[in-house]
mmCIF file of C-alpha atoms in Angstrom:
data_model
loop_
_atom_site.group_PDB
_atom_site.id
_atom_site.type_symbol
_atom_site.label_atom_id
_atom_site.label_comp_id
_atom_site.label_asym_id
_atom_site.label_seq_id
_atom_site.Cartn_x
_atom_site.Cartn_y
_atom_site.Cartn_z
ATOM 1 C CA MET A 1 255.036 -47.168 28.402
ATOM 2 C CA GLY A 2 252.572 -48.253 30.903
ATOM 3 C CA GLY A 3 253.163 -49.222 34.474
ATOM 4 C CA ALA A 4 250.041 -47.352 36.037
ATOM 5 C CA VAL A 5 248.676 -50.433 37.637
ATOM 6 C CA SER A 6 250.082 -53.368 39.760
ATOM 7 C CA ALA A 7 250.872 -56.565 38.038
ATOM 8 C CA GLY A 8 248.289 -59.195 38.357
ATOM 9 C CA GLU A 9 248.544 -62.962 38.703
ATOM 10 C CA ASP A 10 246.166 -63.782 36.054
ATOM 11 C CA ASN A 11 243.986 -61.924 33.425
ATOM 12 C CA ASP A 12 241.041 -61.231 35.866
ATOM 13 C CA GLU A 13 243.484 -59.708 38.421
ATOM 14 C CA LEU A 14 244.928 -57.399 35.746
ATOM 15 C CA ILE A 15 241.329 -56.334 34.878
ATOM 16 C CA ASP A 16 240.538 -55.773 38.594
ATOM 17 C CA ASN A 17 243.567 -53.482 38.910
ATOM 18 C CA LEU A 18 242.660 -51.514 35.797
ATOM 19 C CA LYS A 19 238.988 -51.131 37.159
ATOM 20 C CA GLU A 20 240.271 -50.039 40.682
ATOM 21 C CA ALA A 21 242.591 -47.392 38.839
ATOM 22 C CA GLN A 22 239.531 -46.462 36.729
ATOM 23 C CA TYR A 23 241.074 -47.035 33.524
ATOM 24 C CA ILE A 24 238.084 -49.552 32.680
ATOM 25 C CA GLN A 25 234.842 -47.633 33.623
ATOM 26 C CA THR A 26 232.082 -49.284 31.494
ATOM 27 C CA GLU A 27 230.760 -52.858 31.550
ATOM 28 C CA LEU A 28 231.199 -53.469 27.750
ATOM 29 C CA VAL A 29 234.859 -52.736 27.850
ATOM 30 C CA GLU A 30 235.302 -54.806 31.199
ATOM 31 C CA GLN A 31 233.496 -57.790 29.471
ATOM 32 C CA ALA A 32 235.700 -57.635 26.408
ATOM 33 C CA PHE A 33 238.825 -57.285 28.506
ATOM 34 C CA ARG A 34 237.918 -60.454 30.538
ATOM 35 C CA ALA A 35 236.849 -62.461 27.751
ATOM 36 C CA ILE A 36 240.336 -62.438 25.983
ATOM 37 C CA ASP A 37 243.315 -63.581 27.942
ATOM 38 C CA ARG A 38 246.213 -61.149 27.159
ATOM 39 C CA ALA A 39 248.599 -64.041 27.641
ATOM 40 C CA ASP A 40 247.161 -65.584 24.488
ATOM 41 C CA TYR A 41 248.688 -62.824 22.361
ATOM 42 C CA TYR A 42 252.115 -63.241 23.700
ATOM 43 C CA LEU A 43 254.748 -65.692 22.439
ATOM 44 C CA GLU A 44 255.187 -68.651 24.642
ATOM 45 C CA GLU A 45 258.691 -67.505 26.064
ATOM 46 C CA PHE A 46 257.335 -64.079 27.134
ATOM 47 C CA LYS A 47 253.978 -65.058 28.757
ATOM 48 C CA GLU A 48 255.200 -64.499 32.431
ATOM 49 C CA ASN A 49 255.015 -60.733 31.547
ATOM 50 C CA ALA A 50 251.653 -60.762 30.045
ATOM 51 C CA TYR A 51 249.810 -59.569 33.209
ATOM 52 C CA LYS A 52 252.053 -56.744 33.860
ATOM 53 C CA ASP A 53 250.854 -53.184 32.784
ATOM 54 C CA LEU A 54 253.744 -52.697 30.398
ATOM 55 C CA ALA A 55 254.277 -52.460 26.614
ATOM 56 C CA TRP A 56 255.966 -55.498 25.105
ATOM 57 C CA LYS A 57 258.294 -55.459 22.111
ATOM 58 C CA HIS A 58 259.924 -58.465 20.324
ATOM 59 C CA GLY A 59 260.964 -57.899 16.698
ATOM 60 C CA ASN A 60 258.121 -56.163 14.932
ATOM 61 C CA ILE A 61 255.626 -57.145 17.390
ATOM 62 C CA HIS A 62 255.050 -54.063 19.881
ATOM 63 C CA PRO A 63 251.713 -54.180 21.787
ATOM 64 C CA SER A 64 250.894 -51.370 24.126
ATOM 65 C CA ALA A 65 250.297 -51.535 27.873
ATOM 66 C CA PRO A 66 246.902 -52.664 29.108
ATOM 67 C CA SER A 67 246.171 -49.338 30.733
ATOM 68 C CA ILE A 68 246.686 -47.712 27.270
ATOM 69 C CA TYR A 69 244.379 -50.102 25.599
ATOM 70 C CA SER A 70 241.853 -49.609 28.182
ATOM 71 C CA GLU A 71 241.929 -45.776 27.561
ATOM 72 C CA VAL A 72 241.545 -46.299 23.891
ATOM 73 C CA MET A 73 238.661 -48.627 24.288
ATOM 74 C CA GLU A 74 236.898 -46.252 26.628
ATOM 75 C CA SER A 75 237.679 -43.207 24.419
ATOM 76 C CA LEU A 76 236.264 -45.018 21.218
ATOM 77 C CA ASP A 77 232.669 -45.217 22.791
ATOM 78 C CA LEU A 78 232.250 -48.501 20.942
ATOM 79 C CA GLN A 79 228.616 -49.825 20.101
ATOM 80 C CA PRO A 80 227.104 -52.847 18.289
ATOM 81 C CA GLY A 81 227.096 -52.391 14.628
ATOM 82 C CA LEU A 82 229.797 -49.780 13.961
ATOM 83 C CA SER A 83 232.771 -49.922 11.681
ATOM 84 C CA PHE A 84 236.111 -49.917 13.021
ATOM 85 C CA LEU A 85 239.543 -49.436 11.402
ATOM 86 C CA ASN A 86 242.724 -50.269 13.417
ATOM 87 C CA LEU A 87 245.909 -48.646 11.904
ATOM 88 C CA GLY A 88 248.867 -50.634 13.135
ATOM 89 C CA SER A 89 246.815 -53.567 14.373
ATOM 90 C CA GLY A 90 249.768 -55.670 15.606
ATOM 91 C CA THR A 91 248.865 -58.997 17.203
ATOM 92 C CA GLY A 92 245.109 -58.376 16.819
ATOM 93 C CA TYR A 93 244.582 -58.295 20.603
ATOM 94 C CA LEU A 94 242.778 -54.917 20.461
ATOM 95 C CA SER A 95 240.803 -55.849 17.310
ATOM 96 C CA SER A 96 239.504 -58.930 18.958
ATOM 97 C CA MET A 97 238.180 -57.195 21.905
ATOM 98 C CA VAL A 98 236.483 -54.536 19.780
ATOM 99 C CA GLY A 99 234.975 -57.325 17.762
ATOM 100 C CA LEU A 100 233.254 -58.665 20.728
ATOM 101 C CA ILE A 101 231.525 -55.308 21.234
ATOM 102 C CA LEU A 102 230.648 -54.665 17.568
ATOM 103 C CA GLY A 103 228.870 -57.927 17.094
ATOM 104 C CA PRO A 104 228.143 -59.832 13.996
ATOM 105 C CA PHE A 105 226.823 -56.739 11.986
ATOM 106 C CA GLY A 106 229.716 -54.486 12.603
ATOM 107 C CA VAL A 107 232.778 -54.010 10.493
ATOM 108 C CA ASN A 108 236.278 -54.818 11.838
ATOM 109 C CA HIS A 109 239.215 -54.055 9.624
ATOM 110 C CA GLY A 110 242.954 -53.657 10.364
ATOM 111 C CA VAL A 111 246.159 -52.580 8.480
ATOM 112 C CA GLU A 112 249.598 -53.852 9.478
ATOM 113 C CA LEU A 113 252.878 -52.845 7.955
ATOM 114 C CA HIS A 114 254.905 -55.986 8.756
ATOM 115 C CA SER A 115 253.840 -59.278 6.801
ATOM 116 C CA ASP A 116 255.333 -61.336 9.654
ATOM 117 C CA VAL A 117 253.065 -59.612 12.243
ATOM 118 C CA ILE A 118 250.142 -60.285 9.891
ATOM 119 C CA VAL A 119 250.841 -63.932 9.926
ATOM 120 C CA CYS A 120 250.982 -63.910 13.805
ATOM 121 C CA GLU A 121 247.782 -62.083 14.209
ATOM 122 C CA LYS A 122 245.891 -64.337 11.847
ATOM 123 C CA GLN A 123 247.239 -67.368 13.947
ATOM 124 C CA LYS A 124 246.050 -65.589 17.180
ATOM 125 C CA LEU A 125 242.588 -64.989 15.701
ATOM 126 C CA ASP A 126 242.393 -68.683 14.512
ATOM 127 C CA PHE A 127 243.363 -69.853 17.941
ATOM 128 C CA PHE A 128 240.799 -67.511 19.658
ATOM 129 C CA ILE A 129 237.930 -68.863 17.499
ATOM 130 C CA ARG A 130 238.929 -72.408 17.743
ATOM 131 C CA THR A 131 239.576 -72.793 21.498
ATOM 132 C CA SER A 132 238.116 -69.785 23.567
ATOM 133 C CA ASP A 133 234.762 -70.355 25.274
ATOM 134 C CA SER A 134 234.350 -66.521 24.909
ATOM 135 C CA PHE A 135 233.797 -66.978 21.252
ATOM 136 C CA ASP A 136 230.603 -68.693 21.855
ATOM 137 C CA LYS A 137 229.421 -66.214 24.654
ATOM 138 C CA PHE A 138 229.517 -63.136 22.349
ATOM 139 C CA ASP A 139 228.326 -62.437 18.928
ATOM 140 C CA PHE A 140 231.701 -61.879 17.425
ATOM 141 C CA CYS A 141 232.671 -59.216 14.508
ATOM 142 C CA GLU A 142 235.752 -61.176 13.155
ATOM 143 C CA PRO A 143 238.667 -58.908 12.084
ATOM 144 C CA SER A 144 239.945 -58.726 8.592
ATOM 145 C CA PHE A 145 243.663 -57.697 8.242
ATOM 146 C CA VAL A 146 245.732 -56.512 5.289
ATOM 147 C CA THR A 147 249.333 -55.736 4.664
ATOM 148 C CA GLY A 148 250.475 -52.183 3.888
ATOM 149 C CA ASN A 149 251.557 -48.692 5.195
ATOM 150 C CA CYS A 150 248.507 -47.058 6.682
ATOM 151 C CA LEU A 151 249.623 -43.712 5.363
ATOM 152 C CA GLU A 152 249.042 -45.150 1.721
ATOM 153 C CA ILE A 153 245.370 -46.160 1.964
ATOM 154 C CA SER A 154 243.452 -45.803 -1.305
ATOM 155 C CA PRO A 155 241.609 -42.398 -1.268
ATOM 156 C CA ASP A 156 238.348 -44.025 -2.537
ATOM 157 C CA CYS A 157 238.050 -46.194 0.741
ATOM 158 C CA PHE A 158 235.126 -46.039 2.739
ATOM 159 C CA GLN A 159 234.914 -43.940 5.820
ATOM 160 C CA TYR A 160 234.692 -45.524 9.324
ATOM 161 C CA ASP A 161 232.630 -44.876 12.436
ATOM 162 C CA ARG A 162 235.695 -45.566 14.583
ATOM 163 C CA VAL A 163 239.406 -45.325 13.887
ATOM 164 C CA TYR A 164 242.559 -45.967 16.152
ATOM 165 C CA CYS A 165 246.044 -45.520 15.111
ATOM 166 C CA GLY A 166 248.548 -47.403 17.470
ATOM 167 C CA ALA A 167 251.805 -45.221 16.546
ATOM 168 C CA GLY A 168 252.682 -41.668 16.823
ATOM 169 C CA VAL A 169 251.055 -39.457 14.014
ATOM 170 C CA GLN A 170 253.057 -36.632 12.672
ATOM 171 C CA LYS A 171 251.214 -33.386 12.582
ATOM 172 C CA GLU A 172 251.412 -33.244 8.657
ATOM 173 C CA HIS A 173 249.157 -36.438 8.729
ATOM 174 C CA GLU A 174 246.435 -35.302 11.021
ATOM 175 C CA GLU A 175 243.983 -34.129 8.238
ATOM 176 C CA TYR A 176 244.826 -37.453 6.528
ATOM 177 C CA MET A 177 243.663 -39.313 9.601
ATOM 178 C CA LYS A 178 240.534 -37.271 10.051
ATOM 179 C CA ASN A 179 239.484 -37.834 6.560
ATOM 180 C CA LEU A 180 239.107 -41.738 7.327
ATOM 181 C CA LEU A 181 236.087 -40.889 9.656
ATOM 182 C CA LYS A 182 232.470 -40.478 8.892
ATOM 183 C CA VAL A 183 230.593 -37.525 10.313
ATOM 184 C CA GLY A 184 229.845 -38.542 13.994
ATOM 185 C CA GLY A 185 232.749 -40.714 14.094
ATOM 186 C CA ILE A 186 235.558 -40.833 16.684
ATOM 187 C CA LEU A 187 239.474 -41.070 16.015
ATOM 188 C CA VAL A 188 241.794 -41.921 18.646
ATOM 189 C CA MET A 189 245.444 -41.503 17.898
ATOM 190 C CA LEU A 190 248.846 -40.228 19.584
ATOM 191 C CA LEU A 191 249.290 -36.676 18.179
ATOM 192 C CA GLU A 192 252.389 -34.602 19.353
ATOM 193 C CA GLU A 193 252.996 -37.253 22.084
ATOM 194 C CA LYS A 194 249.474 -37.078 23.559
ATOM 195 C CA LEU A 195 246.755 -39.589 23.213
ATOM 196 C CA THR A 196 244.110 -37.679 21.476
ATOM 197 C CA LYS A 197 240.263 -38.176 20.924
ATOM 198 C CA ILE A 198 238.894 -36.341 17.932
ATOM 199 C CA THR A 199 235.238 -36.487 17.139
ATOM 200 C CA ARG A 200 233.986 -35.360 13.703
ATOM 201 C CA THR A 201 230.825 -33.256 14.422
ATOM 202 C CA GLY A 202 230.361 -32.069 10.772
ATOM 203 C CA PRO A 203 231.818 -32.326 7.285
ATOM 204 C CA SER A 204 234.539 -29.717 8.362
ATOM 205 C CA ALA A 205 233.880 -29.539 11.998
ATOM 206 C CA TRP A 206 235.995 -31.344 14.776
ATOM 207 C CA GLU A 207 236.083 -31.566 18.509
ATOM 208 C CA THR A 208 239.382 -32.562 20.096
ATOM 209 C CA LYS A 209 240.191 -33.741 23.533
ATOM 210 C CA LYS A 210 243.697 -34.570 24.916
ATOM 211 C CA ILE A 211 243.588 -37.777 27.027
ATOM 212 C CA LEU A 212 247.097 -38.279 28.317
ATOM 213 C CA ALA A 213 250.767 -37.690 27.456
ATOM 214 C CA ILE A 214 252.554 -40.937 26.563
ATOM 215 C CA PRO A 215 255.491 -41.819 24.323
ATOM 216 C CA PHE A 216 254.670 -43.861 21.216
ATOM 217 C CA ALA A 217 256.930 -45.043 18.329
ATOM 218 C CA PRO A 218 256.145 -42.727 15.242
ATOM 219 C CA LEU A 219 254.409 -43.997 12.106
ATOM 220 C CA ILE A 220 256.963 -45.392 9.618
ATOM 221 C CA GLN A 221 256.885 -43.007 6.488
ATOM 222 C CA PRO A 222 256.366 -44.651 3.076
ATOM 223 C CA CYS A 223 259.637 -45.104 1.414
ATOM 224 C CA HIS A 224 260.079 -45.915 -2.330
ATOM 225 C CA SER A 225 262.982 -45.840 -4.681
ATOM 226 C CA GLU A 226 262.554 -43.844 -7.922
ATOM 227 C CA SER A 227 261.738 -46.884 -10.025
ATOM 228 C CA GLU A 228 259.336 -48.264 -7.397
ATOM 229 C CA LYS A 229 255.673 -46.880 -7.487
ATOM 230 C CA SER A 230 253.527 -46.326 -4.345
ATOM 231 C CA ARG A 231 251.340 -49.345 -3.591
ATOM 232 C CA LEU A 232 247.986 -47.999 -2.533
ATOM 233 C CA VAL A 233 246.467 -50.088 0.361
ATOM 234 C CA GLN A 234 243.179 -51.642 -0.547
ATOM 235 C CA LEU A 235 240.923 -52.144 2.498
ATOM 236 C CA PRO A 236 238.755 -55.007 2.698
ATOM 237 C CA PRO A 237 235.067 -54.435 1.332
ATOM 238 C CA PHE A 238 232.138 -53.648 3.573
ATOM 239 C CA LEU A 239 230.620 -56.974 2.892
ATOM 240 C CA VAL A 240 226.820 -57.685 3.058
ATOM 241 C CA ARG A 241 226.122 -60.929 5.048
ATOM 242 C CA SER A 242 225.061 -63.865 2.963
ATOM 243 C CA LEU A 243 221.666 -65.629 3.765
ATOM 244 C CA GLN A 244 223.677 -68.648 4.857
ATOM 245 C CA ASP A 245 225.610 -66.568 7.306
ATOM 246 C CA LEU A 246 222.549 -64.851 8.583
ATOM 247 C CA ALA A 247 220.803 -68.217 9.276
ATOM 248 C CA ARG A 248 223.949 -69.251 11.306
ATOM 249 C CA ILE A 249 223.809 -66.151 13.368
ATOM 250 C CA ALA A 250 219.954 -66.527 14.002
ATOM 251 C CA ILE A 251 220.347 -70.251 14.811
ATOM 252 C CA ARG A 252 223.105 -69.638 17.386
ATOM 253 C CA GLY A 253 221.088 -66.655 18.769
ATOM 254 C CA ALA A 254 218.002 -68.918 19.237
ATOM 255 C CA ILE A 255 220.110 -71.713 20.841
ATOM 256 C CA LYS A 256 221.663 -69.159 23.199
ATOM 257 C CA LYS A 257 218.271 -68.052 24.243
ATOM 258 C CA ILE A 258 217.252 -71.682 24.984
ATOM 259 C CA VAL A 259 220.232 -72.285 27.016
ATOM 260 C CA HIS A 260 219.506 -69.283 28.993
ATOM 261 C CA GLN A 261 215.946 -70.215 29.625
ATOM 262 C CA GLU A 262 216.957 -73.760 30.738
ATOM 263 C CA ALA A 263 219.326 -72.169 33.237
ATOM 264 C CA LEU A 264 216.747 -69.846 34.582
ATOM 265 C CA SER A 265 214.291 -72.724 34.971
ATOM 266 C CA LYS A 266 216.637 -74.801 36.924
ATOM 267 C CA SER A 267 218.423 -72.080 39.240
ATOM 268 C CA GLY A 268 216.255 -69.018 38.872
ATOM 269 C CA ASN A 269 219.295 -66.910 38.451
ATOM 270 C CA GLY A 270 220.300 -67.608 34.943
ATOM 271 C CA LEU A 271 223.882 -68.135 33.851
ATOM 272 C CA LYS A 272 226.467 -66.081 35.948
ATOM 273 C CA ASN A 273 230.140 -65.595 35.725
ATOM 274 C CA THR A 274 231.914 -68.070 37.858
ATOM 275 C CA PRO A 275 233.017 -66.368 40.966
ATOM 276 C CA ARG A 276 236.807 -66.220 41.560
ATOM 277 C CA PHE A 277 237.942 -67.330 44.983
ATOM 278 C CA LYS A 278 241.086 -65.843 46.496
ATOM 279 C CA ARG A 279 242.192 -66.048 50.186
ATOM 280 C CA ARG A 280 244.567 -63.688 51.648
ATOM 281 C CA ARG A 281 247.094 -65.529 53.944
ATOM 282 C CA ILE A 282 247.197 -64.198 57.415
ATOM 283 C CA ARG A 283 250.541 -63.995 59.018
ATOM 284 C CA HIS A 284 251.014 -63.621 62.842
ATOM 285 C CA ARG A 285 253.677 -61.163 63.947
ATOM 286 C CA GLN A 286 255.305 -61.397 67.306
ATOM 287 C CA MET A 287 254.561 -58.607 69.513
ATOM 288 C CA GLU A 288 257.007 -57.129 71.907
ATOM 289 C CA THR A 289 255.522 -55.138 74.886
ATOM 290 C CA ILE A 290 257.433 -52.396 76.813
ATOM 291 C CA VAL A 291 256.303 -51.990 80.437
ATOM 292 C CA PHE A 292 257.147 -48.633 82.230
ATOM 293 C CA LEU A 293 257.526 -48.888 85.987
ATOM 294 C CA ASP A 294 257.776 -45.369 87.601
ATOM 295 C CA LYS A 295 260.945 -43.783 86.022
ATOM 296 C CA GLU A 296 262.578 -47.142 85.219
ATOM 297 C CA VAL A 297 261.893 -49.088 82.077
ATOM 298 C CA PHE A 298 261.430 -52.892 82.379
ATOM 299 C CA ALA A 299 261.463 -54.517 79.016
ATOM 300 C CA SER A 300 259.758 -57.843 78.695
ATOM 301 C CA ARG A 301 258.024 -59.892 76.033
ATOM 302 C CA ILE A 302 254.409 -60.448 77.024
ATOM 303 C CA SER A 303 253.181 -63.469 74.971
ATOM 304 C CA ASN A 304 250.224 -62.838 72.725
ATOM 305 C CA PRO A 305 247.390 -65.441 72.892
ATOM 306 C CA SER A 306 247.624 -66.097 69.243
ATOM 307 C CA GLU A 307 251.259 -67.174 69.503
ATOM 308 C CA ASP A 308 250.628 -70.052 71.768
ATOM 309 C CA ASN A 309 251.593 -73.235 70.102
ATOM 310 C CA SER A 310 252.483 -71.056 67.100
ATOM 311 C CA CYS A 311 254.171 -73.948 65.143
ATOM 312 C CA GLU A 312 251.060 -76.261 65.505
ATOM 313 C CA ASP A 313 248.740 -73.039 64.788
ATOM 314 C CA LEU A 314 250.644 -72.165 61.548
ATOM 315 C CA GLU A 315 250.647 -75.743 60.361
ATOM 316 C CA GLU A 316 246.832 -75.785 61.144
ATOM 317 C CA GLU A 317 246.227 -72.692 59.334
ATOM 318 C CA ARG A 318 248.096 -73.941 56.260
ATOM 319 C CA ARG A 319 245.956 -77.269 56.188
ATOM 320 C CA GLU A 320 242.813 -75.051 56.573
ATOM 321 C CA GLU A 321 244.003 -72.809 53.737
ATOM 322 C CA GLU A 322 244.691 -75.702 51.407
ATOM 323 C CA LYS A 323 241.454 -77.286 52.443
ATOM 324 C CA THR A 324 239.412 -74.227 51.895
ATOM 325 C CA SER A 325 241.125 -73.347 48.526
ATOM 326 C CA ALA A 326 240.456 -76.994 47.365
ATOM 327 C CA GLU A 327 236.712 -76.674 48.378
ATOM 328 C CA SER A 328 236.286 -73.227 46.821
ATOM 329 C CA LYS A 329 238.138 -73.913 43.518
ATOM 330 C CA PRO A 330 235.373 -73.317 40.828
ATOM 331 C CA ASP A 331 234.590 -76.071 38.376
ATOM 332 C CA PRO A 332 235.840 -75.371 34.752
ATOM 333 C CA PRO A 333 233.362 -73.333 32.824
ATOM 334 C CA VAL A 334 230.925 -75.289 30.708
ATOM 335 C CA ASN A 335 230.299 -74.320 26.976
ATOM 336 C CA PHE A 336 226.573 -74.689 27.078
ATOM 337 C CA LEU A 337 226.056 -73.585 23.420
ATOM 338 C CA ARG A 338 228.772 -75.985 22.194
ATOM 339 C CA GLN A 339 227.009 -78.753 24.087
ATOM 340 C CA LYS A 340 223.521 -77.975 22.821
ATOM 341 C CA VAL A 341 224.663 -77.658 19.268
ATOM 342 C CA LEU A 342 226.465 -81.078 19.318
ATOM 343 C CA SER A 343 223.309 -82.742 20.860
ATOM 344 C CA LEU A 344 221.075 -81.557 17.961
ATOM 345 C CA PRO A 345 219.774 -84.152 15.510
ATOM 346 C CA LEU A 346 221.814 -82.651 12.564
ATOM 347 C CA PRO A 347 224.437 -83.976 10.208
ATOM 348 C CA ASP A 348 227.987 -83.452 11.657
ATOM 349 C CA PRO A 349 228.863 -80.860 8.893
ATOM 350 C CA LEU A 350 226.005 -78.672 9.777
ATOM 351 C CA LYS A 351 226.885 -79.018 13.502
ATOM 352 C CA TYR A 352 230.575 -77.831 12.662
ATOM 353 C CA TYR A 353 229.330 -75.107 10.476
ATOM 354 C CA LEU A 354 227.274 -73.770 13.487
ATOM 355 C CA LEU A 355 230.365 -74.035 15.484
ATOM 356 C CA TYR A 356 232.550 -72.183 12.847
ATOM 357 C CA TYR A 357 234.197 -75.698 12.237
ATOM 358 C CA ARG A 358 235.743 -75.685 15.732
ATOM 359 C CA GLU A 359 237.072 -78.884 17.190
ATOM 360 C CA LYS A 360 238.256 -79.212 20.596
#
């Protein structure tokens, strides 16, 4: 599943390819994809495949291809403050990208069948919060994950603005999925081997759009013995932010504004993404020239001016390329928010609270 775009050398090049192929079309989705390195959600021994547009499977872990995730993200039409439910949340890669768009006042829930995958996704989320500078550049809606079969969600659960199911949905479960949506909400799922977008336009009214045909592993049906009762999945509650948490969000937002204003006063341009420098190597090809004289053919090799002293030129080109690459290599990004927080005249526990207890 996947393979629609060329493999990239890094996360940015993968995103460039997805944009060029028009899988990524909006700025919000592009920013979310660039902010989270896909390789961070791979096991160490498989990271060389992270920037290929392919699905990956290892045990119970089975993330989709980047081109599929980008189609899903675009189709969900995500906005800050919405509620999102991810059925089959896997490693949490998609949920984390969604959380960057939803912001601190959104809701971000996931249901995952396998307990070992839940452990993995919580580890990946903790790693992102502790180590990624992107966490400080965005107002993040942290995902909450629960273990269970997504076909056994308690019927008294809240409805969501956006729902995605990462496995093939059997036709008999279509109505069940639709009922998870609020009026005005969007459901994206694989239905009858087609990635499908369903919008709830009224209490009993729906608009359906087929996006593309792709194979997905089907949803695993609940299986219980006669002596075992069905265990309903209780989704996390829709929590109201505490005053303490709201204060942290407000303080971090105020510091970000100060950092931005300071950057404007220094450069007049504000903070921009560090440009990525890539140099395409030029290779000279030998040119053979055929000369026609009357009716006879006289074959000769006419030297190309660029081939004179070819060995010296190639060596000089290599040295120049290395020099240019070294000069144009961007400096490591600076986490200005973290620097500013650590410089504040505050007790260390309060600084760590403002940084979500992060240590680097």
